[in-house]
Short mmCIF file of C-alpha atoms in Angstrom, two decimals:
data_model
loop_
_atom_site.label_atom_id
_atom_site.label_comp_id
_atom_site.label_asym_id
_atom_site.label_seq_id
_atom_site.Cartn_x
_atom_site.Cartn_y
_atom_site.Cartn_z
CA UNK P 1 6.63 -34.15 -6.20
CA UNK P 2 7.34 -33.71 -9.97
CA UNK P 3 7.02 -30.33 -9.33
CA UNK P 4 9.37 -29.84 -6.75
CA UNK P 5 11.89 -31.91 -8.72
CA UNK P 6 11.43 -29.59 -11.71
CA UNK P 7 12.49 -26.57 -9.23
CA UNK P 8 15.55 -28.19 -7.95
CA UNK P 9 16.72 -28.94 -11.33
CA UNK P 10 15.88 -25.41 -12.38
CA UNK P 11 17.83 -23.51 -9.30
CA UNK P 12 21.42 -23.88 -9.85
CA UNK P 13 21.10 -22.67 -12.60
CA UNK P 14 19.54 -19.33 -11.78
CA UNK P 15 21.65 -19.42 -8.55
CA UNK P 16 24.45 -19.94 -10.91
CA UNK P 17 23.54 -16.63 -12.60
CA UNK P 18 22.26 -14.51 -9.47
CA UNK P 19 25.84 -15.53 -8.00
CA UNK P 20 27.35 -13.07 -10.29
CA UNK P 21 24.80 -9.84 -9.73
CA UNK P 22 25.39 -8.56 -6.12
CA UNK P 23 22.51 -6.20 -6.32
CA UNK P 24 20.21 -9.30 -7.15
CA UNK P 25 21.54 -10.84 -4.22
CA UNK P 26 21.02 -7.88 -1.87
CA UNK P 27 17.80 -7.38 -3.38
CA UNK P 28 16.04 -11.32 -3.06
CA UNK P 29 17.89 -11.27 0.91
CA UNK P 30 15.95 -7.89 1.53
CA UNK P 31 12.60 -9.03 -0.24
CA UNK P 32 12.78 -12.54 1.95
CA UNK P 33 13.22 -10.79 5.13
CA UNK P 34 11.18 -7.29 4.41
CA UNK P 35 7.73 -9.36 3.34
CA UNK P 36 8.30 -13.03 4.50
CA UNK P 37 10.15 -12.60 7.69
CA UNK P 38 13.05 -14.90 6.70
CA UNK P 39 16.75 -15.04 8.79
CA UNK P 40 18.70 -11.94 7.12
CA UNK P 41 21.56 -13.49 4.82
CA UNK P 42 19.76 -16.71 4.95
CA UNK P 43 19.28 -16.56 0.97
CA UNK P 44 23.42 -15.60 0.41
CA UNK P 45 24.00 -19.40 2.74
CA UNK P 46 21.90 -20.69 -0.06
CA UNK P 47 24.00 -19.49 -2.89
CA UNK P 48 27.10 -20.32 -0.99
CA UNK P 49 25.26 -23.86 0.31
CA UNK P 50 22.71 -25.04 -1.93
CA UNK P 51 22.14 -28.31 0.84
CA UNK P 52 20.54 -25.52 2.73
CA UNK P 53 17.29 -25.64 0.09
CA UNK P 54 16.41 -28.74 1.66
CA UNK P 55 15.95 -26.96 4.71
CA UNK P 56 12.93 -25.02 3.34
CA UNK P 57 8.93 -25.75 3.16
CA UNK P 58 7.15 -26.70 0.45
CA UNK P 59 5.74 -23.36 1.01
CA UNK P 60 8.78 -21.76 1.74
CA UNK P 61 10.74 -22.67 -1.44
CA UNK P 62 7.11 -21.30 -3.29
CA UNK P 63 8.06 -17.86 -1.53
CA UNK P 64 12.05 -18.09 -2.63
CA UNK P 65 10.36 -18.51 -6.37
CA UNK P 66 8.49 -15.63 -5.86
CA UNK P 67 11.39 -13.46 -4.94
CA UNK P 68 13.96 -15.44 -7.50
CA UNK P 69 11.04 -14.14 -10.28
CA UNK P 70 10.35 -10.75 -8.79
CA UNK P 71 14.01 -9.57 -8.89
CA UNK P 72 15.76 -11.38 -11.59
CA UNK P 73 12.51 -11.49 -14.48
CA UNK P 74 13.81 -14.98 -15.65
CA UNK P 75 10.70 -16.67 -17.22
CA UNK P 76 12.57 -19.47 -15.74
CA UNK P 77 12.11 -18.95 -12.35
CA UNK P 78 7.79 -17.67 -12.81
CA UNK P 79 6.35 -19.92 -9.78
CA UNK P 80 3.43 -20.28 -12.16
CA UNK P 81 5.62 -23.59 -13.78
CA UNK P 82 5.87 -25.18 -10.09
CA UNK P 83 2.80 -24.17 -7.94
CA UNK P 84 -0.80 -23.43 -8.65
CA UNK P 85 -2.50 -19.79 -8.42
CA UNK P 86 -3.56 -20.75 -5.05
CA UNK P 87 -0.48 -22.03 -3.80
CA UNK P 88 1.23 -18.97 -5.33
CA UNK P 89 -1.44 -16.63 -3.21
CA UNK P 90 -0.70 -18.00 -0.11
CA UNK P 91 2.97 -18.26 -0.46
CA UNK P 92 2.66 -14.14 -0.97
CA UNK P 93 1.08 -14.09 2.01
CA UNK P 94 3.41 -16.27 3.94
CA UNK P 95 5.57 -15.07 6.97
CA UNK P 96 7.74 -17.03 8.41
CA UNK P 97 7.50 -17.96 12.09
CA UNK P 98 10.45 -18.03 14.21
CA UNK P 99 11.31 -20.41 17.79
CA UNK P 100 12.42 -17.11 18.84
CA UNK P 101 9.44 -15.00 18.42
CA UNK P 102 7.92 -13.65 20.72
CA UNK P 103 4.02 -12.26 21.19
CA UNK P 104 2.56 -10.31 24.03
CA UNK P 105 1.34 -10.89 26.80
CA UNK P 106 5.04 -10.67 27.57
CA UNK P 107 6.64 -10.32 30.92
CA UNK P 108 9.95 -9.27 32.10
CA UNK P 109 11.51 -10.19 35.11
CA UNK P 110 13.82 -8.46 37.85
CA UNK P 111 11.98 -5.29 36.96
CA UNK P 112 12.88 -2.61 39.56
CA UNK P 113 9.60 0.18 39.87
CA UNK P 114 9.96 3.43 41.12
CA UNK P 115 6.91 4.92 43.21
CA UNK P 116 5.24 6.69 39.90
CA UNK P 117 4.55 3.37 38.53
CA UNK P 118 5.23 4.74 35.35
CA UNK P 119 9.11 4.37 35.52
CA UNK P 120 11.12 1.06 35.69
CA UNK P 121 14.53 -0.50 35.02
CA UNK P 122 15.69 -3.92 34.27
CA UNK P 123 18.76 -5.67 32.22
CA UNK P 124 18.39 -7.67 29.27
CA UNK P 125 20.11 -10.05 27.55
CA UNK P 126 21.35 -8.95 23.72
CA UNK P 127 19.66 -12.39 22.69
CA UNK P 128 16.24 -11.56 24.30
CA UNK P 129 16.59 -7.82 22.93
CA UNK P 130 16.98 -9.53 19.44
CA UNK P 131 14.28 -11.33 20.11
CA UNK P 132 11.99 -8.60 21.37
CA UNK P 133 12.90 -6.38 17.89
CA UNK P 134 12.75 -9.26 15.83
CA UNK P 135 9.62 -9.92 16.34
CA UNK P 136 8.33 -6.14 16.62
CA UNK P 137 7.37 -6.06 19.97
CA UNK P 138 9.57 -3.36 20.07
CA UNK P 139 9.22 -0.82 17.64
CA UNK P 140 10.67 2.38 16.18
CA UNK P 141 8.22 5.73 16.30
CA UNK P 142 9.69 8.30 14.29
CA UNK P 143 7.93 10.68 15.98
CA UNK P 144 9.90 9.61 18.93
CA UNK P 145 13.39 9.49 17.97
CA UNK P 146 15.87 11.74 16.12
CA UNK P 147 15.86 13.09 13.17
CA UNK P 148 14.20 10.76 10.49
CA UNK P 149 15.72 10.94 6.76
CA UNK P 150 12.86 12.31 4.65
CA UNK P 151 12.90 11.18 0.84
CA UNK P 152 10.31 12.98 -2.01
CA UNK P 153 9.12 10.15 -4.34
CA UNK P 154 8.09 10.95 -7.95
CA UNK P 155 4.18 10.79 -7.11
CA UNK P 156 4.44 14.01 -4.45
CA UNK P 157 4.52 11.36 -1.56
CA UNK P 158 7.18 11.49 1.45
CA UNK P 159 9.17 8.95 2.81
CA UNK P 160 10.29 8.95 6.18
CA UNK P 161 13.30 5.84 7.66
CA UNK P 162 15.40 6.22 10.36
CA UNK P 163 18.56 8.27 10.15
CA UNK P 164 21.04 5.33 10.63
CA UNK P 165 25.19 6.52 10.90
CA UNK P 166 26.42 3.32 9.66
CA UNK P 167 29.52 4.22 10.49
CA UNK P 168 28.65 4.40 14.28
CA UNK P 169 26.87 1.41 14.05
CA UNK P 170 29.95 -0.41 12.75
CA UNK P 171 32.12 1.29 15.23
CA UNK P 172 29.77 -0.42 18.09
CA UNK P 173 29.55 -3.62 16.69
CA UNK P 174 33.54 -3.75 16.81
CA UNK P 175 33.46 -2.98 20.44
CA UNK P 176 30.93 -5.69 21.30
CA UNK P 177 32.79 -8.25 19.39
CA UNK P 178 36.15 -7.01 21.12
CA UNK P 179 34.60 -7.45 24.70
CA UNK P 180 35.23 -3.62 25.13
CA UNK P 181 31.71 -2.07 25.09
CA UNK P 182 30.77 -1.02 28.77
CA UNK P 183 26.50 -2.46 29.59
CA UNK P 184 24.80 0.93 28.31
CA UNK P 185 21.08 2.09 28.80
CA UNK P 186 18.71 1.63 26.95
CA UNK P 187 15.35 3.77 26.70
CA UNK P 188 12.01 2.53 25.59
CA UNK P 189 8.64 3.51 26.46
CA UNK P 190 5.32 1.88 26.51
CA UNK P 191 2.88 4.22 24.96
CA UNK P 192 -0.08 5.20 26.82
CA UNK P 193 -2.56 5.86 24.04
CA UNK P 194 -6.01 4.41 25.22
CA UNK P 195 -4.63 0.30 23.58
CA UNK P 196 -2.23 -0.01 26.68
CA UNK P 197 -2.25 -2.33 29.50
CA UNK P 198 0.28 -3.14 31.80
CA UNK P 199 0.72 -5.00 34.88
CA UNK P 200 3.89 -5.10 37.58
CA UNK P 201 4.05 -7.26 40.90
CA UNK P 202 6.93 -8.23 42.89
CA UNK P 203 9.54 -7.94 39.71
CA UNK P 204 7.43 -8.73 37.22
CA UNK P 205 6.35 -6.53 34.44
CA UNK P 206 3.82 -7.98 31.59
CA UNK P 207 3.11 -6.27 29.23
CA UNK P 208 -0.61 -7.58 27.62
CA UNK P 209 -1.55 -7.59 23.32
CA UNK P 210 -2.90 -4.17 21.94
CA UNK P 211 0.50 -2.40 23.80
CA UNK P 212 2.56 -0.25 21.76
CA UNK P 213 5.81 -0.66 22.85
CA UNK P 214 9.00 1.74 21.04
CA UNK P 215 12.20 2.30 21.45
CA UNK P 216 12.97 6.02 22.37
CA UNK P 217 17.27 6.17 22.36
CA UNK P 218 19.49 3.20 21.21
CA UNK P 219 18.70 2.43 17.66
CA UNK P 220 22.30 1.95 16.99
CA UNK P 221 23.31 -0.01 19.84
CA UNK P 222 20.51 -2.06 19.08
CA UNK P 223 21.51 -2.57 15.35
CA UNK P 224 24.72 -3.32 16.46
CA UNK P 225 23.56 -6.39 18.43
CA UNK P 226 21.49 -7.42 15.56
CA UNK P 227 24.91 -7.68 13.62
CA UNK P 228 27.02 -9.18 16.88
CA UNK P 229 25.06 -11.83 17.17
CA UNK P 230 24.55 -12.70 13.21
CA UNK P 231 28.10 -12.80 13.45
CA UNK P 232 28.42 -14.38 16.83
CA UNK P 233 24.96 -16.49 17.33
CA UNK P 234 26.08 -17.41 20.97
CA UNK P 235 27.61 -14.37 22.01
CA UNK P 236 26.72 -13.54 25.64
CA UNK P 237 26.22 -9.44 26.15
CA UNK P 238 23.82 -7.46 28.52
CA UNK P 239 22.00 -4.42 28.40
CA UNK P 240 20.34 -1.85 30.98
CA UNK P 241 16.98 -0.59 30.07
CA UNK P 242 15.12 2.21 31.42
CA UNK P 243 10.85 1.64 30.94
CA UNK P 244 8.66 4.41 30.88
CA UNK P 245 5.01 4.30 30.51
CA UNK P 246 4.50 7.71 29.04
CA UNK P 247 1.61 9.49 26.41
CA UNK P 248 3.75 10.52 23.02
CA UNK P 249 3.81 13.70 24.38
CA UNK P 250 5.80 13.25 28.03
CA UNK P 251 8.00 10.54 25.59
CA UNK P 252 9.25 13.54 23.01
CA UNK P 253 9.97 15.65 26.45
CA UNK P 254 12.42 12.66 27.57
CA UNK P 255 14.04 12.77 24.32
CA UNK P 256 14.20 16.48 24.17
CA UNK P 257 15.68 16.10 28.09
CA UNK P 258 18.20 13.60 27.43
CA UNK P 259 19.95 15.49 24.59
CA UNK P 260 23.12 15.79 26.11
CA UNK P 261 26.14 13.45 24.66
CA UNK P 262 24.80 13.23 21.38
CA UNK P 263 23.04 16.39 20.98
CA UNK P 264 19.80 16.68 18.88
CA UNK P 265 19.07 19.23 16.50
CA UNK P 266 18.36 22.31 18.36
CA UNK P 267 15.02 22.95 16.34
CA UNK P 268 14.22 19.14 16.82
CA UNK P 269 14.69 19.68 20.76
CA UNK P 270 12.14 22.50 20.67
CA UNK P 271 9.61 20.79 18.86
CA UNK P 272 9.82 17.64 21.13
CA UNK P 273 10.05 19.49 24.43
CA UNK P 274 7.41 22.09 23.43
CA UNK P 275 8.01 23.64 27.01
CA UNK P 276 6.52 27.54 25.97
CA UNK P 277 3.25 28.65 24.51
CA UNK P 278 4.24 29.75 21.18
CA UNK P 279 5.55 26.35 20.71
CA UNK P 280 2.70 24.83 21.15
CA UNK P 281 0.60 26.92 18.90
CA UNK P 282 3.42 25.83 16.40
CA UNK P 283 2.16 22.60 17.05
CA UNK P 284 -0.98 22.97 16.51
CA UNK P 285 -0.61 24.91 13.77
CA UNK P 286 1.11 22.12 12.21
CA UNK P 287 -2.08 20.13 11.35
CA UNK P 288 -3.51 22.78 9.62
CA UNK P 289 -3.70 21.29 5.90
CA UNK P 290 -2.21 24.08 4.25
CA UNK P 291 1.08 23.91 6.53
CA UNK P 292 0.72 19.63 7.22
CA UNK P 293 4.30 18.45 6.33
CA UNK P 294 5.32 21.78 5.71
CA UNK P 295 6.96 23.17 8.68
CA UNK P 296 10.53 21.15 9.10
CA UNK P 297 11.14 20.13 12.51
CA UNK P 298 15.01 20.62 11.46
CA UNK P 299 17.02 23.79 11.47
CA UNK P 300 18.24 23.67 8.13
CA UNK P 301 15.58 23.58 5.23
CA UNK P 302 15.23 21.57 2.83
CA UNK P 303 13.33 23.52 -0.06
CA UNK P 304 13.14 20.63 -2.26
CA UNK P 305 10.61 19.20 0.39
CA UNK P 306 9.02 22.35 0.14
CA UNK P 307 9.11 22.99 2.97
CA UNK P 308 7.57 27.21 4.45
CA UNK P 309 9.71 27.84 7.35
CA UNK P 310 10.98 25.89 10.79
CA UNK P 311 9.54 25.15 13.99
CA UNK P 312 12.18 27.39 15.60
CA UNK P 313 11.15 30.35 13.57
CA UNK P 314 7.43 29.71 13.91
CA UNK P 315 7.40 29.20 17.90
CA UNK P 316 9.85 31.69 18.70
CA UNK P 317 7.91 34.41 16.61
CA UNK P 318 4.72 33.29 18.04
CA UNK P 319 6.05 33.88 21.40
CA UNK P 320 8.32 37.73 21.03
CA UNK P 321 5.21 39.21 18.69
CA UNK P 322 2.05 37.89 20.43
CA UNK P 323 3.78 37.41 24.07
CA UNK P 324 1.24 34.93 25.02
CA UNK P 325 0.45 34.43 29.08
CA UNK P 326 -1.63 31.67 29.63
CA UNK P 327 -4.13 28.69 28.04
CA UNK P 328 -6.82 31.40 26.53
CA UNK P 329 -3.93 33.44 25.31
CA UNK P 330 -2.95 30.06 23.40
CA UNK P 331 -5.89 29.28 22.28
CA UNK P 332 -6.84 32.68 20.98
CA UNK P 333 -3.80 33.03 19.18
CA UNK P 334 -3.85 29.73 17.59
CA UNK P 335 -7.50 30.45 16.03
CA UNK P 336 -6.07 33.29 14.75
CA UNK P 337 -3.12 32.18 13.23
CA UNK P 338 -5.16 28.91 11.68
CA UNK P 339 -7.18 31.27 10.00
CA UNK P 340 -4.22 33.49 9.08
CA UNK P 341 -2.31 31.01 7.46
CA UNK P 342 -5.18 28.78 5.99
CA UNK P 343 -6.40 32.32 4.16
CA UNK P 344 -2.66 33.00 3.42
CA UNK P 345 -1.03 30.30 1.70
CA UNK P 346 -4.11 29.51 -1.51
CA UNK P 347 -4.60 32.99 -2.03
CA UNK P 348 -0.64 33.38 -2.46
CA UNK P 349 -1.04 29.58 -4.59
CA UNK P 350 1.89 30.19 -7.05
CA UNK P 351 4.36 31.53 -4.19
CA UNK P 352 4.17 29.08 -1.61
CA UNK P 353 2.58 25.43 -3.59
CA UNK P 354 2.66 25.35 -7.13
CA UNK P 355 5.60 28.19 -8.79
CA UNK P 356 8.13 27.91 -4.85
CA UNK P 357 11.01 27.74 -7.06
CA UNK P 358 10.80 30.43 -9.53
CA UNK P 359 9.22 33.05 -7.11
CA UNK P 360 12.11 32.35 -4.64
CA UNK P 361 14.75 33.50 -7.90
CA UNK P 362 13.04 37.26 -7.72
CA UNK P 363 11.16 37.56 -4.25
CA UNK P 364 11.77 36.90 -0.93
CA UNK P 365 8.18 36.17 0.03
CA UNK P 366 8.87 32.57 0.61
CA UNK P 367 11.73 32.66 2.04
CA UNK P 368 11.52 30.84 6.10
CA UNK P 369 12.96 34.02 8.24
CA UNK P 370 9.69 36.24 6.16
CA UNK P 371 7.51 33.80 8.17
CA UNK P 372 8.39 36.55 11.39
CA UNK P 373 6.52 39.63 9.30
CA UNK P 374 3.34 37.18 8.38
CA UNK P 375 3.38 37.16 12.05
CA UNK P 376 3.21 40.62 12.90
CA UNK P 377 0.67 41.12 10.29
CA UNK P 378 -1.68 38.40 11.96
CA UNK P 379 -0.92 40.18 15.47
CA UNK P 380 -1.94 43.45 13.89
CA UNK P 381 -5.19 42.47 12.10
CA UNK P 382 -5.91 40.67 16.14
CA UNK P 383 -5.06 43.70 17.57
CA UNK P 384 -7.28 45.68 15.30
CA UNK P 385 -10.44 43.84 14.76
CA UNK P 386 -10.26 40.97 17.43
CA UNK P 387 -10.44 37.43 15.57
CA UNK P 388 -13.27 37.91 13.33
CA UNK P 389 -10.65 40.06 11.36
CA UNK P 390 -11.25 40.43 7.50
CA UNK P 391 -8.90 37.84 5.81
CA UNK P 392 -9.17 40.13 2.39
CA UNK P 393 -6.46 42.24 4.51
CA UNK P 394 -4.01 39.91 4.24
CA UNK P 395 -3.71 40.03 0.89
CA UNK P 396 -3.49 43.70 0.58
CA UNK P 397 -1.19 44.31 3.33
CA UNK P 398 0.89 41.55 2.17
CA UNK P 399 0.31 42.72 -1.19
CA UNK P 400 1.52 46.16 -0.90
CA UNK P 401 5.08 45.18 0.97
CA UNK P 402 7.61 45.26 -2.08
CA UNK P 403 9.30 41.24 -1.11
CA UNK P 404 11.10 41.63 -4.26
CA UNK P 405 15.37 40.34 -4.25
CA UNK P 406 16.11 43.18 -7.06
CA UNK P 407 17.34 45.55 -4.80
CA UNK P 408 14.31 46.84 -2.22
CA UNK P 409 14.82 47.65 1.12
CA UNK P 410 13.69 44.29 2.20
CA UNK P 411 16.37 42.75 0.08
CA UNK P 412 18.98 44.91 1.53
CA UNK P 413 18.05 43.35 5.13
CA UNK P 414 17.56 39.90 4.16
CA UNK P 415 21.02 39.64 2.25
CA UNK P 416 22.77 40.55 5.41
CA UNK P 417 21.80 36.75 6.41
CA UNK P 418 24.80 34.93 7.25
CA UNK P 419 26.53 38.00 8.03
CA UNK P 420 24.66 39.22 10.88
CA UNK P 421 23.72 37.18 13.95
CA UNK P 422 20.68 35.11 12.87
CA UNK P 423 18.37 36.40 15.61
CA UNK P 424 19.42 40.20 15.09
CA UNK P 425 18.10 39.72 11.09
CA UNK P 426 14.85 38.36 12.63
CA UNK P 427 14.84 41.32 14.92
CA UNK P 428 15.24 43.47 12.01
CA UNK P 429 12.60 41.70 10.05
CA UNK P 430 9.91 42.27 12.90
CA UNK P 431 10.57 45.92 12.90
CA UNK P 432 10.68 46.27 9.32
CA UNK P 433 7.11 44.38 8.86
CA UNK P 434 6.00 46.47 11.97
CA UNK P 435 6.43 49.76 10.54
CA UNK P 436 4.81 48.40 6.66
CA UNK P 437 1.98 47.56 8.39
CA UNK P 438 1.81 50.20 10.27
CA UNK P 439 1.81 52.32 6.34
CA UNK P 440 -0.41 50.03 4.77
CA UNK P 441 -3.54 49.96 7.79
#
């Protein structure tokens, strides 16, 4: 008890002091919910109501001088003066457990099936839908969902969040609070993925622990109930939902499918929907190591992600240069191109991994649209020796074809880009590769 009358002498003041440093403030509210699972904004009613301190645990105000000491560095606030090292390793452990959470098995009522058994609609409240996010049972799979925003950290690593319009978000949120937004759909899909289980009778979905269960379209009308009803608590709202009970695969379709109001990126649409062959040798070709994270999934490239080329560029050349028919034709090509591409890339080390940025100031080699020629060389070495081709020719033919930007004929064709219709320059491209190799073998 000493103890915790030590702390509540010592909190004003550092409230008194975090009260003037916003970012502190924005920073301990985002620590308490991001790691302990506290109410979001529950740590600003503290500042503005210190009464509400009594509220807390014993472990709970532990966990608030973990974050207070974590953020602001004030010896003053080091937990080690309050608690002991094991009440200080729990506390960093602690999460905090809500009335309103909510764990599977969890069932859903007036749930209309269609025949498939694999597609169903029902209406939820915005309070339930809160709860249901809240406490994860619905989730966000980026490889599910638009666009993520892709950050490169200082140790080579990516980061990948959701690409959030705040502005949109805001603009719903008004709506909802004005009793003007119209009951919209949303879509979320229980992954099949070998962890599922699922049951429906007579209305009644449940969905059992070990589900996966993500939200497919509506992150923003879902973050705008979030902030309705942190602004409104009792606010009374309702929402469609369409279930599916899809693999990842047959979920990225759907997306693909329903681009229509808000349309996706065009390359992003490809990549999801996957409908021809080429595309999904692109695919496939995706998990190779040398081109993992290295093939955008957007139309526009961003090189300091280092990112090669696009999945637009790469399935669409796949499928004009090797014409593909059928599953062998797929597979064939693919064990080709693995072995193209995995050869390719080290022995040209400097141009595409460790020098990108300097060789792209004097040669085009790296450049995304070149990605159509290293195709027709990889169709020509098939056609030529079948797959057991010699991977030393890829280095000579590739070799001999003068790349360079000071003033070659492939520099006079690639700086007709965004001059010339984008598909006529990869046209050009094919031809131009097509007749070097032709030289060269």
């Amino acid at each position: 008890m000493t103890e915790e009358l030590l702390l509540f002498d010592t909190l004003p003041s550092l409230f008194a002091d975090i009260i003037k440093n916003k970012e502190q403030q924005r920073e301990i509210d985002n620590l308490l919910v991001e790691r302990h699972c506290f109410p979001r904004s529950l740590f600003i009613e503290m500042l503005a109501n210190y009464e509400v301190i009594h509220s807390l645990s014993e472990e709970e105000l532990c966990v608030l001088t973990l974050a207070l000491y974590e953020v602001t560095g004030n010896e003053q606030a080091a937990p080690a003066h309050f608690y002991s090292k094991r009440e200080i390793a729990k506390a960093a452990k602690y999460e905090r457990q809500s009335k309103d959470d909510i764990t599977l098995p969890y069932t859903m009522e007036g749930v209309i099936a269609a025949p498939s058994g694999r597609d169903f609609v029902t209406m939820l409240s915005y309070q339930e839908i809160r709860r249901l996010w809240n406490s994860k049972v619905i989730t966000y799979n980026l490889q599910a969902q638009r666009l993520s925003k892709n950050k490169l950290l200082k140790d080579g690593t990516i980061t990948e969040k959701p690409d959030i319009n705040l502005k949109s978000v805001k603009n719903i949120t008004r709506l909802m609070l004005e009793g003007k937004y119209k009951a919209d759909t949303l879509l979320i899909n229980i992954l099949v993925d070998g962890h599922d289980r699922v049951a429906y009778e007579a209305g009644s979905l449940t969905v059992y622990e070990g589900t996966t269960v993500n939200l497919i379209d509506g992150m923003h009308r879902v973050q705008a109930i979030l902030n309705v009803l942190e602004e409104e608590p009792d606010y009374e709202g309702i929402m469609n939902v369409a279930i599916k009970y899809y693999p990842l695969s047959e979920a990225q379709f759907l997306l693909g499918q329903i681009n229509t109001v808000n349309r996706f990126d065009k390359t992003l649409v490809k990549h999801y929907m996957a409908e021809s062959i080429g595309a999904q040798v692109a695919k496939d070709l995706m998990l190779l190591p040398e081109l993992k994270k290295r093939i955008s999934i957007k139309t526009s490239i961003d090189k300091k992600m280092d990112y090669l080329t696009n999945f637009a560029v790469l399935s669409e050349s796949i499928d004009h240069i090797f014409e593909p028919q059928n599953n062998k034709d797929r597979y064939d090509i693919t064990e080709v191109l693995k072995k193209f591409f995995g050869y390719l890339i080290p022995a040209f080390e400097a141009e595409f991994v460790t020098n990108m940025q300097e060789t792209t100031k004097k040669s085009w080699i790296n450049h995304h649209n070149t990605f159509v020629g290293f195709i027709v060389v990889a169709k020509k070495l098939y056609d030529t020796y079948g797959k057991d081709y010699p991977v030393d020719e890829i280095v000579r033919i590739i070799g001999s074809i003068d790349l360079s930007r000071d003033g070659s004929p492939f520099d006079e064709l690639m700086t007709t880009q965004g001059k010339v219709n984008s598909n006529k320059v990869k046209r050009q491209i094919k031809q131009f590769f097509e007749q070097k190799v032709e030289e060269f073998m």
